[in-house]
PDB file of N, CA and C in Angstrom:
ATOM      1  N   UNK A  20     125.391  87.581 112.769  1.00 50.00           N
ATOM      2  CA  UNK A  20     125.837  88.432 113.852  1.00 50.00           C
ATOM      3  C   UNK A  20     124.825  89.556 114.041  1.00 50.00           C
ATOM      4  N   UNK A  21     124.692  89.954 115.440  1.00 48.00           N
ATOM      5  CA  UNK A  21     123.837  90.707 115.459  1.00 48.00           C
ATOM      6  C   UNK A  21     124.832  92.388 114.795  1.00 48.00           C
ATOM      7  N   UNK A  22     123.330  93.474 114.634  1.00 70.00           N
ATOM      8  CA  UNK A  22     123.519  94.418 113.929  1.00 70.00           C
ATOM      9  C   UNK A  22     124.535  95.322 114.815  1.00 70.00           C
ATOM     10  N   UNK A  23     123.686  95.529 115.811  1.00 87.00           N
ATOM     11  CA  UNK A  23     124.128  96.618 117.303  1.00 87.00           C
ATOM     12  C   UNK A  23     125.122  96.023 117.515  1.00 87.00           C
ATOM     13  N   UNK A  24     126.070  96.587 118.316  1.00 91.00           N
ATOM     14  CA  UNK A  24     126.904  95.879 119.652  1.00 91.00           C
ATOM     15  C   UNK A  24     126.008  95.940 121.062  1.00 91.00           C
ATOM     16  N   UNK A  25     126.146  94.688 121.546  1.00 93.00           N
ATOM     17  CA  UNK A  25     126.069  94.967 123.093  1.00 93.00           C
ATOM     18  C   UNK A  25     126.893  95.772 124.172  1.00 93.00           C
ATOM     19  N   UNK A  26     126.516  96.546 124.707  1.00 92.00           N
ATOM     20  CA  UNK A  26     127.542  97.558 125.180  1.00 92.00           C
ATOM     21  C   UNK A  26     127.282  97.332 127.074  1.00 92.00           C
ATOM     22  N   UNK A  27     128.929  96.846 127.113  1.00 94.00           N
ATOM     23  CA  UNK A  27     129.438  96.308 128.429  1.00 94.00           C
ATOM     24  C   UNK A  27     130.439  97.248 129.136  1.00 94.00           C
ATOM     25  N   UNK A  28     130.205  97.786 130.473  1.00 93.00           N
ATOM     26  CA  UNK A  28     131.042  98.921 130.903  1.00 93.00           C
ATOM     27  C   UNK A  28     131.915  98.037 131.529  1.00 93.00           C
ATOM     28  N   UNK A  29     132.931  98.891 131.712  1.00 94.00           N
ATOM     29  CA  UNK A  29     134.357  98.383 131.484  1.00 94.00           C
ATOM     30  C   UNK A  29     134.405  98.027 132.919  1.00 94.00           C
ATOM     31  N   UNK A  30     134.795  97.183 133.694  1.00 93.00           N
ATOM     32  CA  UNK A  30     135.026  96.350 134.831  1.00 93.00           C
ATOM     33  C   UNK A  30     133.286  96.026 135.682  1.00 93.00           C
ATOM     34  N   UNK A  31     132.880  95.486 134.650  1.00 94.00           N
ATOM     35  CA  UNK A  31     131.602  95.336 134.935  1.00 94.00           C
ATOM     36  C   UNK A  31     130.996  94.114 134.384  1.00 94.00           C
ATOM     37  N   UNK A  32     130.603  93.301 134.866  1.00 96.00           N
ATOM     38  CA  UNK A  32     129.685  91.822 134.048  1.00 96.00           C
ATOM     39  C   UNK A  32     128.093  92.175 133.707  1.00 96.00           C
ATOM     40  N   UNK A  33     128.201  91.518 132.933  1.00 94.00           N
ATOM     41  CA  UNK A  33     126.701  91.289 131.774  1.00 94.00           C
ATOM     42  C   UNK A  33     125.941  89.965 131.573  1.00 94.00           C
ATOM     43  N   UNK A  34     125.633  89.785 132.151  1.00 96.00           N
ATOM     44  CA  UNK A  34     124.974  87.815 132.159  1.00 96.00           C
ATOM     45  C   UNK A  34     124.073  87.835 131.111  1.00 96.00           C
ATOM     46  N   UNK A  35     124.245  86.581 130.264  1.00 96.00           N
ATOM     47  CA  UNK A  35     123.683  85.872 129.044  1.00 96.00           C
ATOM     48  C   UNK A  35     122.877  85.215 129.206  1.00 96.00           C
ATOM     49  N   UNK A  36     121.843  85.139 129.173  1.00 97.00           N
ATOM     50  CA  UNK A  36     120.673  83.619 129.613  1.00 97.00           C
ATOM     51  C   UNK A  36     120.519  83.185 127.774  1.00 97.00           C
ATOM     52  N   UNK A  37     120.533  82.142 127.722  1.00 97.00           N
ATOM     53  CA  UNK A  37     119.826  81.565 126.189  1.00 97.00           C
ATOM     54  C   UNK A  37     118.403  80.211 126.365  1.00 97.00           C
ATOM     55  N   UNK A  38     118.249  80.068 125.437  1.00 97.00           N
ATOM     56  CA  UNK A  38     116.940  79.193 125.735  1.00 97.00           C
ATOM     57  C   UNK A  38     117.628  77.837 125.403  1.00 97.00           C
ATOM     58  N   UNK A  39     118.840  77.619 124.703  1.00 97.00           N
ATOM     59  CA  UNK A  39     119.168  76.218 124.685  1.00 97.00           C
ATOM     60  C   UNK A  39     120.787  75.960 125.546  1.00 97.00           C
ATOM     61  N   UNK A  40     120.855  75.058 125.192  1.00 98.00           N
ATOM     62  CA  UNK A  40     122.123  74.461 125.998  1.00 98.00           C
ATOM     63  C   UNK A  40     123.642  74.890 125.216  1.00 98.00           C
ATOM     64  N   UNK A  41     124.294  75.191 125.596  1.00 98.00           N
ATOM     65  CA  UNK A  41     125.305  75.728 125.151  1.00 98.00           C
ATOM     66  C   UNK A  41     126.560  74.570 125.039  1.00 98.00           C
ATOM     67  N   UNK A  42     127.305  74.742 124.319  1.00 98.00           N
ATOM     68  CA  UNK A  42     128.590  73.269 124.343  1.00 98.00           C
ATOM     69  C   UNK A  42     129.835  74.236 124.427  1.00 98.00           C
ATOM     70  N   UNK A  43     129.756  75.445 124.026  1.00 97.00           N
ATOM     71  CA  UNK A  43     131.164  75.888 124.267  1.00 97.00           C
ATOM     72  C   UNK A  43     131.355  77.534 123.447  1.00 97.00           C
ATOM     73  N   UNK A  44     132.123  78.271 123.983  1.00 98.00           N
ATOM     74  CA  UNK A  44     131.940  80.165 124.152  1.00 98.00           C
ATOM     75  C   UNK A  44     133.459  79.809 123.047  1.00 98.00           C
ATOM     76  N   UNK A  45     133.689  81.228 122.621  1.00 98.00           N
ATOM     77  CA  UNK A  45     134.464  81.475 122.180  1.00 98.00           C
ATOM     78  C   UNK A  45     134.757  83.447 122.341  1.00 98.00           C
ATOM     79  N   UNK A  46     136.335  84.068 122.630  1.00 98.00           N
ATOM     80  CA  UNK A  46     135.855  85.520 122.422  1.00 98.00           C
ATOM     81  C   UNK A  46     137.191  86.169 121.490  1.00 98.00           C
ATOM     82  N   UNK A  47     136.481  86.516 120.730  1.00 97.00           N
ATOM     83  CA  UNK A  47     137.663  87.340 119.884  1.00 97.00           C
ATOM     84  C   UNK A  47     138.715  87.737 120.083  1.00 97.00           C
ATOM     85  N   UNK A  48     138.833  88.677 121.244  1.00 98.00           N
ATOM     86  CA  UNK A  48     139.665  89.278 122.372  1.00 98.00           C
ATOM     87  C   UNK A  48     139.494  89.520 123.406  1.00 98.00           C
ATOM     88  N   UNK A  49     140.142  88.273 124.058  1.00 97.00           N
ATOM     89  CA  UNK A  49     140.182  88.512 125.369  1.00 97.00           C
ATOM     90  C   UNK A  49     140.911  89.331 126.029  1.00 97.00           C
ATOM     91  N   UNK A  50     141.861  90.690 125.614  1.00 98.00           N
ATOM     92  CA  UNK A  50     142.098  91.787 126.580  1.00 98.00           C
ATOM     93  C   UNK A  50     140.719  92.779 126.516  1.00 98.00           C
ATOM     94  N   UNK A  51     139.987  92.119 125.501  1.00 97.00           N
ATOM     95  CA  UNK A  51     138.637  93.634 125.820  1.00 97.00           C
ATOM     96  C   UNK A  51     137.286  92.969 126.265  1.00 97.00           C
ATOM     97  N   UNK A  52     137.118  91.511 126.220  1.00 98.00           N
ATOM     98  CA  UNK A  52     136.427  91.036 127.218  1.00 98.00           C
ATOM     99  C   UNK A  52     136.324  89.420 127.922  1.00 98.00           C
ATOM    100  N   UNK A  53     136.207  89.544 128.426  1.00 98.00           N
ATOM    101  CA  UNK A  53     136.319  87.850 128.960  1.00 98.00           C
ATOM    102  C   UNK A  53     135.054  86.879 129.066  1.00 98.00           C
ATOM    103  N   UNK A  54     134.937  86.008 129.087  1.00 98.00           N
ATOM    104  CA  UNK A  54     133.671  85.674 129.327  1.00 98.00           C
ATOM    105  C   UNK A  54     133.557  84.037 129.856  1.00 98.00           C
ATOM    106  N   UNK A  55     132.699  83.137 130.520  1.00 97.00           N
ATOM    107  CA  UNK A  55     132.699  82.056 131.381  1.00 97.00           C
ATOM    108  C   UNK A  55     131.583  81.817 131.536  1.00 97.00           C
ATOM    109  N   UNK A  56     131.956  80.071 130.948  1.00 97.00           N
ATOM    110  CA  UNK A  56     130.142  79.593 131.102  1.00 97.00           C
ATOM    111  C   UNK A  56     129.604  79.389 132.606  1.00 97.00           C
ATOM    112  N   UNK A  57     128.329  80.076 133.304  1.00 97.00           N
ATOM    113  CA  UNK A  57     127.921  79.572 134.214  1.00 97.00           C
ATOM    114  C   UNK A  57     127.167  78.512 134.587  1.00 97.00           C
ATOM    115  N   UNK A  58     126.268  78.237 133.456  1.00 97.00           N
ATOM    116  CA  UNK A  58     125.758  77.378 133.657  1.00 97.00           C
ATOM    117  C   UNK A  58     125.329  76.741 131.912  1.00 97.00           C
ATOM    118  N   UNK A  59     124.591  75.273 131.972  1.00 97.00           N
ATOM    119  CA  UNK A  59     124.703  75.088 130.303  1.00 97.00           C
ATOM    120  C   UNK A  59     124.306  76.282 129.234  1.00 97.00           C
ATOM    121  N   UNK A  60     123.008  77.411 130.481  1.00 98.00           N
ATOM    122  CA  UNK A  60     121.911  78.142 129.785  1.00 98.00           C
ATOM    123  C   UNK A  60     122.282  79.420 129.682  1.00 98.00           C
ATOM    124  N   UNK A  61     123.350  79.731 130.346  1.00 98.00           N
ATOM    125  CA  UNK A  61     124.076  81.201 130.830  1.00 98.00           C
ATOM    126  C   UNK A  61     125.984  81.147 130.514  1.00 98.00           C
ATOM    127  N   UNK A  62     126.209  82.635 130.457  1.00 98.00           N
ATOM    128  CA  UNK A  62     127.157  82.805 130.177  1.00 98.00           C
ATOM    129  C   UNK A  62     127.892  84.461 130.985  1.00 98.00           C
ATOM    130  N   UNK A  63     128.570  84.853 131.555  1.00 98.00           N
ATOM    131  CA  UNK A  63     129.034  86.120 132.371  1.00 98.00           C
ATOM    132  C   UNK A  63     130.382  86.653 131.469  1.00 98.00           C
ATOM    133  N   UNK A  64     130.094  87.580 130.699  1.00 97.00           N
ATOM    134  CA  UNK A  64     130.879  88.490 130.785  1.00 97.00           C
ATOM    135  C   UNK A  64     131.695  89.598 130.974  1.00 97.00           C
ATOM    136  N   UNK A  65     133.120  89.999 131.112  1.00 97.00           N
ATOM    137  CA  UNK A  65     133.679  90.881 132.233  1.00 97.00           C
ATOM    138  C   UNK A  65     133.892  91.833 130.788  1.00 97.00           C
ATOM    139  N   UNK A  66     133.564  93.250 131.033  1.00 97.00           N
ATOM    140  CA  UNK A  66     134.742  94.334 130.170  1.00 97.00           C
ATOM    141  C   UNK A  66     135.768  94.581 130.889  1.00 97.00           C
ATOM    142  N   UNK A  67     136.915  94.286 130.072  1.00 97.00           N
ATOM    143  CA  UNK A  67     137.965  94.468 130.751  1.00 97.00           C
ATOM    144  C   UNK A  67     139.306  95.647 130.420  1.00 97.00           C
ATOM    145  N   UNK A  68     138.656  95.731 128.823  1.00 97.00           N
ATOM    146  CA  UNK A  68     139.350  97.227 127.979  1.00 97.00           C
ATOM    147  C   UNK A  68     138.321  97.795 127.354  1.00 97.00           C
ATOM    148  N   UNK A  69     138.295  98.911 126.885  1.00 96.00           N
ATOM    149  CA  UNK A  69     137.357  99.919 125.938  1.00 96.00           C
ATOM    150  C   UNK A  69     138.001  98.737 124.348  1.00 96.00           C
ATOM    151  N   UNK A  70     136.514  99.080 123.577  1.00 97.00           N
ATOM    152  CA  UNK A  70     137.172  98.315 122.456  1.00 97.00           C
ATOM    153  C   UNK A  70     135.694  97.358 121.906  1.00 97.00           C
ATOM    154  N   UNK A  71     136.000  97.223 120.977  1.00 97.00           N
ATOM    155  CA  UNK A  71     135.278  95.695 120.525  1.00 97.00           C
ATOM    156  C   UNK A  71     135.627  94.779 120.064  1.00 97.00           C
ATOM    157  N   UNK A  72     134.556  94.045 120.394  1.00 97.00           N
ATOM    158  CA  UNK A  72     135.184  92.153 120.404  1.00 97.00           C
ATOM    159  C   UNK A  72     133.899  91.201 119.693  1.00 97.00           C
ATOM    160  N   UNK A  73     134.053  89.877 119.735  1.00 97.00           N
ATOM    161  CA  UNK A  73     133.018  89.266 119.293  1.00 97.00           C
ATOM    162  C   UNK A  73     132.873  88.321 119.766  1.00 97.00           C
ATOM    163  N   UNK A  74     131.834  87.807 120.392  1.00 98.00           N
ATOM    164  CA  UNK A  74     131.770  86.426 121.356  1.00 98.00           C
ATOM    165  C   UNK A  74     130.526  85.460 120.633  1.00 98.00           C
ATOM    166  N   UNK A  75     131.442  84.135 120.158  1.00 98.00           N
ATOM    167  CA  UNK A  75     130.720  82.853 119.401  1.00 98.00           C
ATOM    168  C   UNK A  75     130.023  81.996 120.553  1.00 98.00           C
ATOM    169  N   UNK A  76     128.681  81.629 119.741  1.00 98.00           N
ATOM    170  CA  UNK A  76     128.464  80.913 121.230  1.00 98.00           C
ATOM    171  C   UNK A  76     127.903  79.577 120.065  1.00 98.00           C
ATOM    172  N   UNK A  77     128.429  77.913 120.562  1.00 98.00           N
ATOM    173  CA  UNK A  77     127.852  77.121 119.796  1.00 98.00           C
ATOM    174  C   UNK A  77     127.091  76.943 120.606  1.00 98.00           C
ATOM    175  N   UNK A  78     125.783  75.875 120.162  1.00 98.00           N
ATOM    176  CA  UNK A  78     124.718  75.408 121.229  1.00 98.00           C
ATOM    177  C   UNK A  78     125.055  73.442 120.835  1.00 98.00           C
ATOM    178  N   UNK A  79     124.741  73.110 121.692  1.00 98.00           N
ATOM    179  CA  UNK A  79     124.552  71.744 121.123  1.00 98.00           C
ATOM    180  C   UNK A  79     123.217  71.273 120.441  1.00 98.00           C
ATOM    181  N   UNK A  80     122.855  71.587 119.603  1.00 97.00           N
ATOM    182  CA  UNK A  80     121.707  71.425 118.407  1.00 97.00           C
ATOM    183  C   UNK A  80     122.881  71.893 117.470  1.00 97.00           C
ATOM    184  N   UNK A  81     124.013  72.259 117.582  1.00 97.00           N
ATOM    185  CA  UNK A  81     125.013  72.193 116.316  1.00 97.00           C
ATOM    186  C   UNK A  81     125.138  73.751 115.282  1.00 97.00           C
ATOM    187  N   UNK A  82     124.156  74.274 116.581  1.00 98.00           N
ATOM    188  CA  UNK A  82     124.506  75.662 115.802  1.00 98.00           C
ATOM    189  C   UNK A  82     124.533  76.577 116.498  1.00 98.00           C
ATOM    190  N   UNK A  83     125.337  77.804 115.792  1.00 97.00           N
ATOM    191  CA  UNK A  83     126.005  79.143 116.514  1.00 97.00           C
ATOM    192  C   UNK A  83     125.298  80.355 116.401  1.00 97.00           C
ATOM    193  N   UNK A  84     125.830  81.554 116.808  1.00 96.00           N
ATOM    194  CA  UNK A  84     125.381  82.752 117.002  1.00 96.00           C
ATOM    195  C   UNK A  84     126.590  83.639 117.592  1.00 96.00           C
ATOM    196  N   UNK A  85     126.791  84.534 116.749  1.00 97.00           N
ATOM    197  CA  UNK A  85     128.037  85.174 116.642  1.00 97.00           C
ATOM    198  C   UNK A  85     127.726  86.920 117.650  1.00 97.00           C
ATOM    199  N   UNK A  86     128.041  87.079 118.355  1.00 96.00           N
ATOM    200  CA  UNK A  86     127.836  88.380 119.038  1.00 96.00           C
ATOM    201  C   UNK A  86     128.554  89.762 119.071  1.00 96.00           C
ATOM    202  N   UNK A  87     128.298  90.420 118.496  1.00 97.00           N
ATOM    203  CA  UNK A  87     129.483  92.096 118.785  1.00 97.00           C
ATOM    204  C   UNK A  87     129.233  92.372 120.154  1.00 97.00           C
ATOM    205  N   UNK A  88     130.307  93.097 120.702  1.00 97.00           N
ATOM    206  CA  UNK A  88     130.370  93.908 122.173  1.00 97.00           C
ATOM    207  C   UNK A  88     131.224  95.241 122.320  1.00 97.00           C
ATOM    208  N   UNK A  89     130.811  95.796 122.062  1.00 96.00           N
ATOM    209  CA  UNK A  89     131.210  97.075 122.462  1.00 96.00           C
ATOM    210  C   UNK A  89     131.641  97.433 124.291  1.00 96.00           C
ATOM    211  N   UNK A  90     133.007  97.143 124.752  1.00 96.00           N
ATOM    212  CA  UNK A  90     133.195  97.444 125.805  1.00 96.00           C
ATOM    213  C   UNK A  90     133.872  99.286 125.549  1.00 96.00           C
ATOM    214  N   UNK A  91     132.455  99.817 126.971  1.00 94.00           N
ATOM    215  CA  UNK A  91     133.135 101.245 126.887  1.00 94.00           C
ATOM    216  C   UNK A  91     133.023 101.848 128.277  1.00 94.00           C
ATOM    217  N   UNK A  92     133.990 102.915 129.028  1.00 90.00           N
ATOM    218  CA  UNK A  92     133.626 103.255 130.157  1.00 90.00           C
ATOM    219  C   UNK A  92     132.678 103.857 130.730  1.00 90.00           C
ATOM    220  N   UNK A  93     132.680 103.590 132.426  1.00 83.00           N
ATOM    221  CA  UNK A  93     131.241 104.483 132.749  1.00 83.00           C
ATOM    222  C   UNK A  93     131.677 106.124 132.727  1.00 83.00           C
ATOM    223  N   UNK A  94     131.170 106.528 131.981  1.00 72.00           N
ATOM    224  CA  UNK A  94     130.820 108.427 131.909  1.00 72.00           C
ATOM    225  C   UNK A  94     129.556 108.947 133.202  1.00 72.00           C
ATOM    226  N   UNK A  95     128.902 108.241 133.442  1.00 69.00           N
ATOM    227  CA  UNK A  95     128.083 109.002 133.865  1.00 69.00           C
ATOM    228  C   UNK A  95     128.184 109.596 135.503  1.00 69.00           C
ATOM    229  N   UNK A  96     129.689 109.749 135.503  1.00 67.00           N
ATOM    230  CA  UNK A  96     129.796 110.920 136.496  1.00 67.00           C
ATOM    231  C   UNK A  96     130.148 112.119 135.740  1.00 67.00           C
ATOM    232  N   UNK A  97     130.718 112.041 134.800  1.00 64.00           N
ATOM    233  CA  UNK A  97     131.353 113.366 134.109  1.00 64.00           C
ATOM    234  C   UNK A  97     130.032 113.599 133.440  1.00 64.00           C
ATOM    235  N   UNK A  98     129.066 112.986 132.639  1.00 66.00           N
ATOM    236  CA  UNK A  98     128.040 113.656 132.367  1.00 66.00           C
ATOM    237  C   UNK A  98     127.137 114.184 133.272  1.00 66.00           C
ATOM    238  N   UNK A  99     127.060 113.698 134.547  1.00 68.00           N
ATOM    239  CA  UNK A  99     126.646 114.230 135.922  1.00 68.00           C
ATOM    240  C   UNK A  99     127.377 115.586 136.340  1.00 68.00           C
ATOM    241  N   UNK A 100     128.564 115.859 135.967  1.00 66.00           N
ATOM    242  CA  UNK A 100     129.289 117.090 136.385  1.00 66.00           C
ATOM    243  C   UNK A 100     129.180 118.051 135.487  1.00 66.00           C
ATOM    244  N   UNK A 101     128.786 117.532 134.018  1.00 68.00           N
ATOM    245  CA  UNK A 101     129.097 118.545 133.151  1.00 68.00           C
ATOM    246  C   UNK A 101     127.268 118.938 132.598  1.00 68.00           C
ATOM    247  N   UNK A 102     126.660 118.531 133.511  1.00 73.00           N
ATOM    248  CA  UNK A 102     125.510 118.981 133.695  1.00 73.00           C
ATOM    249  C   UNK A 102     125.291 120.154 134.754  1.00 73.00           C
ATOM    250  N   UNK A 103     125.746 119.940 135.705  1.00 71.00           N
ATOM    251  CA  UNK A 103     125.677 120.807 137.123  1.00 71.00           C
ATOM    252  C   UNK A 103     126.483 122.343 136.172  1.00 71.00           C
ATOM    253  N   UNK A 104     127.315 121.998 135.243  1.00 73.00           N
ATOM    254  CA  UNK A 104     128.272 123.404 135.067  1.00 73.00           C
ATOM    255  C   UNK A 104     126.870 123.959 133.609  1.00 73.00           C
ATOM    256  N   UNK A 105     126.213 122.952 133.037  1.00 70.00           N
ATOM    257  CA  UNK A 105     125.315 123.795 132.206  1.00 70.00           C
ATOM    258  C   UNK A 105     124.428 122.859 131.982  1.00 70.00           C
ATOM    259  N   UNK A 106     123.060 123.315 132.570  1.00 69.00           N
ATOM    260  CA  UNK A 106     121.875 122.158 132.706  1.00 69.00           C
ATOM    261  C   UNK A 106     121.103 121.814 131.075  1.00 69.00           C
ATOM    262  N   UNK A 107     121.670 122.177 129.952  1.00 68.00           N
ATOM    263  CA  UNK A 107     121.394 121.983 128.957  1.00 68.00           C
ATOM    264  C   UNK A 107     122.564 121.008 128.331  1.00 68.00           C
ATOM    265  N   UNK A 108     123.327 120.977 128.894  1.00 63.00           N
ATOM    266  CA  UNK A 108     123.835 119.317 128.233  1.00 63.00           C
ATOM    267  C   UNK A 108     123.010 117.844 128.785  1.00 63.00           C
ATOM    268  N   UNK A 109     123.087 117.465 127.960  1.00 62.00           N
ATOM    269  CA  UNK A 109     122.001 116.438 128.189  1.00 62.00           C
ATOM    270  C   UNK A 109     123.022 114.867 127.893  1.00 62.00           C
ATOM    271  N   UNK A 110     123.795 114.786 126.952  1.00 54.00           N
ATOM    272  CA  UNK A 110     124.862 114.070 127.197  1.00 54.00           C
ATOM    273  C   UNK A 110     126.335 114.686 126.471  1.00 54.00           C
ATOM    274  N   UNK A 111     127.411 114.059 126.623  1.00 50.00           N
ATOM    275  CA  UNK A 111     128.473 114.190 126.524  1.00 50.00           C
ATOM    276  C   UNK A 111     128.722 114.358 124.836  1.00 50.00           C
ATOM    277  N   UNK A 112     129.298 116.175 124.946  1.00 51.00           N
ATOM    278  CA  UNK A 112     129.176 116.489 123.254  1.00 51.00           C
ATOM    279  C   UNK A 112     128.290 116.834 122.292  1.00 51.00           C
ATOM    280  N   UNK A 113     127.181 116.708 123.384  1.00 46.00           N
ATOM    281  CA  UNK A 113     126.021 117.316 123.025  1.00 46.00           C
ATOM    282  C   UNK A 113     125.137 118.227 123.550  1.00 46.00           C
ATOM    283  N   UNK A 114     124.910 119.434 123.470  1.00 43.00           N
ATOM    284  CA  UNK A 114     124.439 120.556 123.794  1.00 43.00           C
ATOM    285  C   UNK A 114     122.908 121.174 123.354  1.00 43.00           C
ATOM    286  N   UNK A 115     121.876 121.510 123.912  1.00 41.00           N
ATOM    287  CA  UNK A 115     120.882 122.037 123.479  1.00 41.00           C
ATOM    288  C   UNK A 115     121.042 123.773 123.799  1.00 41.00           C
ATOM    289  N   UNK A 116     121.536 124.489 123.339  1.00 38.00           N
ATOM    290  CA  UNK A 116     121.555 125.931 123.773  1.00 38.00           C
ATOM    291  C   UNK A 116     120.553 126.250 122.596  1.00 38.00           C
TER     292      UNK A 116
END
């Protein structure tokens, strides 16, 4: 499994390309993300709750690859606003004074 999570905003898709052929997805939880093969080489996933999940992908060469996802919302209007009120925040909770 990879180390990171992939991080998917919440009512938003993320497309998968792989270099081999895929036989079949699997997702941990599907209230926090969904996901649908598009094609043998691709895969689209939706965030659909804040949260994490894990999406299996077999290939047909008989082997897998296990994925974290971090689904989280978009902030970047409130970090857009809470910039305008003090141009030294730079992100959310974090302050350079």
């Amino acid at each position: 499994m990879e180390t990171a999570p992939t991080v998917v905003i919440k009512s938003q898709h993320h497309r998968l390309s792989f270099t081999q052929d895929i036989e079949r997805i699997a997702v941990g939880d599907t209230e926090i993300l969904s996901a649908e093969l598009i094609t043998n080489r691709e895969v689209l996933v939706l965030g659909r709750e804040t949260g994490r999940t894990t999406l299996i992908v077999w290939f047909t060469s008989g082997t897998s690859r296990e994925y974290l996802f971090s689904v989280e919302r978009d902030l970047s209007v409130l970090e857009r606003a809470l910039k305008l009120v003090h141009s030294s925040i730079d992100e959310i909770g974090r302050a350079h004074v």
